[in-house]
Amino acid sequence: MPYVERIVASPHWEWWLVFYFFLGGIAAGSYFMAALIELAGTERDRELAKVSYYIAFPLIIVCAILLILDLGRPERFWHMLIQSQTFWPMFKYWSPMSIGSWALAIFGAITFLSFIGVLAEDGRLGLGRFRHLAARLHRGLVGTGFQLLGAAVGFFIAAYTGALLTATNQPFWSDSPFIAALFLASAASTGIATMILLSRRRASHESIDRLEEADLWAIGLELVIIAIFLVSLGALAWPLITSSFGLLFLIVTVGLGLVVPLLLRFIPNAWSSRTAVIASVLILIGGFTLRYSVLMAGQYIPIAGR
């Protein structure tokens, strides 16, 4: 089994990283869904995918800025990718930070191409002349390969932040192997919720309905993984759920962010375009609170012997 470097010292991650985890999850989750739509959806569903392409790249840029600001020496951010003495690309397969940096760079390049492509398709910023060239990103063999690559990298980015937490010695983070799965499910639900909010005026009702059904599956999966995550903590589950971070997690993330949207969907005559918007907003609030609660719990809840 290959050696994997672990983060030994307490990382002291604060708000920069909370927003990075949240916005990165939305970007990765929505782009992953867009790639699936391109691969399995209809041409009418493409309006949903285009919404993701418009938001994923700007969100990744914001995430990169947040990561740079969080560094102790922000001006040396390029050392994560380039060897400072030789100026050759540097990849440390045993380092979660190095793997994540390269994955984020690759995902940034993919989302940039999709962003430029959708601008060309819609004839914005004078890029309409490249419309036929942009169409190759979602048609034919090249398009299929591009979407598969985008889906794979988006999937990795969505789960990576959770895996990064697991690769530490912090309580709660290193005591469960399911944080990556939890963040992945949350990225799917928040990514879909963002797509629903931004595409209501662009996409057809049929496309929106299918996306809302996908969100139900994502919410259900997230609830199951939350239960597995808490069980996997064993004796640490009680200190977590009785802390202020744990209560916030249970009330806002689980209650308001997952259970309420789920109930709204199944209450007779309760579901409408307005309640769909409310449900999507609640899912986003819950997704943000999830990352805040998990990130802070590992740093500020004292555990004997840790």
Coordinates of C-alpha atoms in Angstrom, one line a residue, residues 16-225:
W16 CA -11.5 31.0 3.8
L17 CA -11.7 27.2 3.7
V18 CA -15.4 27.0 4.7
F19 CA -16.2 29.1 1.6
Y20 CA -13.7 27.1 -0.5
F21 CA -15.3 23.8 0.5
F22 CA -18.8 25.1 -0.2
L23 CA -18.2 26.9 -3.5
G24 CA -15.9 24.2 -4.7
G25 CA -18.6 21.6 -4.0
I26 CA -21.2 23.6 -5.9
A27 CA -18.8 24.0 -8.9
A28 CA -17.9 20.3 -8.9
G29 CA -21.4 19.0 -8.2
S30 CA -23.1 21.1 -10.9
Y31 CA -20.4 20.4 -13.5
F32 CA -20.6 16.7 -12.8
M33 CA -24.4 16.9 -13.3
A34 CA -23.9 18.9 -16.5
A35 CA -21.5 16.2 -17.8
L36 CA -24.1 13.5 -17.1
I37 CA -26.8 15.6 -18.9
E38 CA -24.5 15.9 -21.9
L39 CA -23.9 12.2 -21.9
A40 CA -27.4 10.9 -21.2
G41 CA -29.8 13.8 -21.6
T42 CA -31.6 15.3 -24.6
E43 CA -30.8 18.5 -26.6
R44 CA -33.5 20.3 -24.6
D45 CA -31.8 19.4 -21.4
R46 CA -28.6 21.3 -22.6
E47 CA -29.9 24.5 -21.1
L48 CA -29.3 23.0 -17.7
A49 CA -25.8 22.0 -18.6
K50 CA -25.1 25.5 -20.0
V51 CA -26.0 27.0 -16.6
S52 CA -23.4 24.9 -15.0
Y53 CA -20.8 25.9 -17.5
Y54 CA -21.5 29.6 -16.8
I55 CA -21.0 29.2 -13.1
A56 CA -18.4 26.5 -12.6
F57 CA -15.3 28.4 -13.9
P58 CA -16.0 31.6 -12.0
L59 CA -16.6 29.6 -8.8
I60 CA -13.3 27.8 -9.3
I61 CA -11.5 31.1 -9.7
V62 CA -13.0 32.3 -6.4
C63 CA -11.9 29.0 -4.8
A64 CA -8.3 29.4 -6.1
I65 CA -8.3 33.0 -4.6
L66 CA -9.6 31.7 -1.2
L67 CA -6.9 29.0 -1.1
I68 CA -4.2 31.5 -1.9
L69 CA -5.4 33.9 0.7
D70 CA -5.4 31.1 3.3
L71 CA -1.7 30.3 2.8
G72 CA 0.8 31.6 5.3
R73 CA 2.8 33.0 2.3
P74 CA 0.2 33.7 -0.4
E75 CA 2.8 35.0 -2.9
R76 CA 4.3 31.5 -3.0
F77 CA 1.1 29.7 -4.1
W78 CA 2.8 28.6 -7.3
H79 CA 5.1 26.3 -5.3
M80 CA 2.2 23.9 -5.0
L81 CA 2.6 23.1 -8.7
I82 CA 6.1 24.2 -9.7
Q83 CA 9.5 23.3 -8.2
S84 CA 11.0 26.6 -7.1
Q85 CA 14.6 25.7 -8.0
T86 CA 14.1 24.0 -11.3
F87 CA 10.8 25.5 -12.4
W88 CA 9.6 22.1 -13.6
P89 CA 6.1 20.9 -12.7
M90 CA 6.1 19.2 -9.4
F91 CA 3.7 16.4 -8.4
K92 CA 3.8 14.5 -5.1
Y93 CA 1.5 11.5 -5.4
W94 CA 1.9 10.9 -1.6
S95 CA 0.7 14.4 -0.7
P96 CA -3.1 15.2 -0.5
M97 CA -2.3 18.9 -0.9
S98 CA -0.2 18.3 -4.1
I99 CA -2.9 15.9 -5.6
G100 CA -5.6 18.5 -4.8
S101 CA -3.7 21.4 -6.3
W102 CA -3.2 19.6 -9.6
A103 CA -6.8 18.3 -9.6
L104 CA -8.0 21.9 -9.1
A105 CA -5.8 23.2 -11.8
I106 CA -7.0 20.5 -14.3
F107 CA -10.6 21.1 -13.3
G108 CA -10.0 24.9 -13.8
A109 CA -8.8 24.2 -17.3
I110 CA -11.8 22.0 -18.1
T111 CA -14.3 24.5 -16.7
F112 CA -12.6 27.3 -18.6
L113 CA -13.0 25.5 -21.9
S114 CA -16.6 24.9 -21.1
F115 CA -17.1 28.5 -20.1
I116 CA -15.6 29.8 -23.3
G117 CA -17.5 27.3 -25.3
V118 CA -20.9 28.3 -23.9
L119 CA -20.1 31.9 -24.4
A120 CA -19.4 31.1 -28.1
E121 CA -22.6 29.1 -28.4
D122 CA -24.7 32.0 -27.1
G123 CA -22.8 34.5 -29.2
R124 CA -21.5 36.5 -26.2
L125 CA -18.4 38.7 -26.0
G126 CA -17.9 38.5 -29.7
L127 CA -17.2 34.8 -29.6
G128 CA -20.1 33.7 -31.8
R129 CA -17.7 33.1 -34.7
F130 CA -16.3 30.1 -32.8
R131 CA -19.7 28.5 -32.3
H132 CA -19.0 25.5 -34.5
L133 CA -15.6 24.9 -32.8
A134 CA -17.2 25.1 -29.4
A135 CA -19.9 22.5 -30.4
R136 CA -17.1 19.9 -30.6
L137 CA -16.9 20.0 -26.8
H138 CA -20.3 18.3 -26.5
R139 CA -20.7 16.4 -29.7
G140 CA -19.1 13.3 -31.3
L141 CA -16.2 11.3 -29.9
V142 CA -14.3 14.4 -28.8
G143 CA -17.3 15.6 -26.9
T144 CA -17.9 12.3 -25.2
G145 CA -14.3 12.1 -24.1
F146 CA -14.3 15.7 -22.8
Q147 CA -17.5 15.1 -20.8
L148 CA -16.2 11.8 -19.3
L149 CA -13.0 13.6 -18.3
G150 CA -15.0 16.5 -16.8
A151 CA -17.3 14.1 -14.9
A152 CA -14.3 12.2 -13.5
V153 CA -12.4 15.3 -12.4
G154 CA -15.6 17.0 -11.0
F155 CA -16.4 13.8 -9.1
F156 CA -12.9 13.8 -7.6
I157 CA -13.0 17.5 -6.6
A158 CA -16.4 17.0 -5.0
A159 CA -15.0 14.3 -2.7
Y160 CA -11.4 15.6 -2.4
T161 CA -12.2 18.2 0.3
G162 CA -13.6 15.5 2.6
A163 CA -10.6 13.2 1.8
L164 CA -8.3 16.1 2.8
L165 CA -9.9 16.3 6.2
T166 CA -9.5 12.6 6.7
A167 CA -5.8 12.9 6.0
T168 CA -5.2 14.8 9.3
N169 CA -4.9 13.8 12.9
Q170 CA -7.9 15.9 14.0
P171 CA -10.7 14.3 16.0
F172 CA -13.8 13.5 14.0
W173 CA -12.0 14.1 10.7
S174 CA -9.6 11.2 10.9
D175 CA -12.0 9.0 12.8
S176 CA -14.4 8.4 9.9
P177 CA -13.7 7.3 6.3
F178 CA -17.1 8.6 5.2
I179 CA -16.4 12.4 5.2
A180 CA -15.4 12.3 1.5
A181 CA -18.6 10.5 0.6
L182 CA -20.6 13.0 2.7
F183 CA -19.0 16.0 0.9
L184 CA -19.6 14.3 -2.4
A185 CA -23.3 13.8 -1.8
S186 CA -23.6 17.3 -0.5
A187 CA -21.8 18.6 -3.6
A188 CA -24.4 16.8 -5.7
S189 CA -27.4 18.2 -3.8
T190 CA -26.0 21.8 -3.6
G191 CA -24.9 21.7 -7.2
I192 CA -28.3 20.6 -8.4
A193 CA -30.1 23.2 -6.1
T194 CA -28.0 25.9 -7.7
M195 CA -28.8 24.7 -11.2
I196 CA -32.5 24.7 -10.3
L197 CA -32.4 28.2 -9.0
L198 CA -30.5 29.6 -12.0
S199 CA -32.2 27.7 -14.8
R200 CA -35.9 28.2 -14.1
R201 CA -36.2 30.8 -16.8
R202 CA -34.0 29.0 -19.4
A203 CA -34.8 25.3 -19.3
S204 CA -38.1 23.5 -20.0
H205 CA -40.4 22.4 -17.3
E206 CA -39.7 18.7 -18.2
S207 CA -36.0 19.3 -17.7
I208 CA -36.5 21.0 -14.4
D209 CA -38.7 18.2 -13.2
R210 CA -36.1 15.6 -14.0
L211 CA -33.5 17.7 -12.2
E212 CA -35.7 18.0 -9.1
E213 CA -36.1 14.3 -9.1
A214 CA -32.3 13.9 -9.2
D215 CA -32.1 16.2 -6.3
L216 CA -34.4 14.0 -4.3
W217 CA -32.1 11.1 -4.8
A218 CA -29.1 13.2 -3.8
I219 CA -30.9 14.3 -0.6
G220 CA -31.8 10.7 0.2
L221 CA -28.2 9.6 -0.4
E222 CA -26.9 12.4 1.8
L223 CA -29.2 11.5 4.7
V224 CA -28.1 7.9 4.5
I225 CA -24.4 8.8 4.4

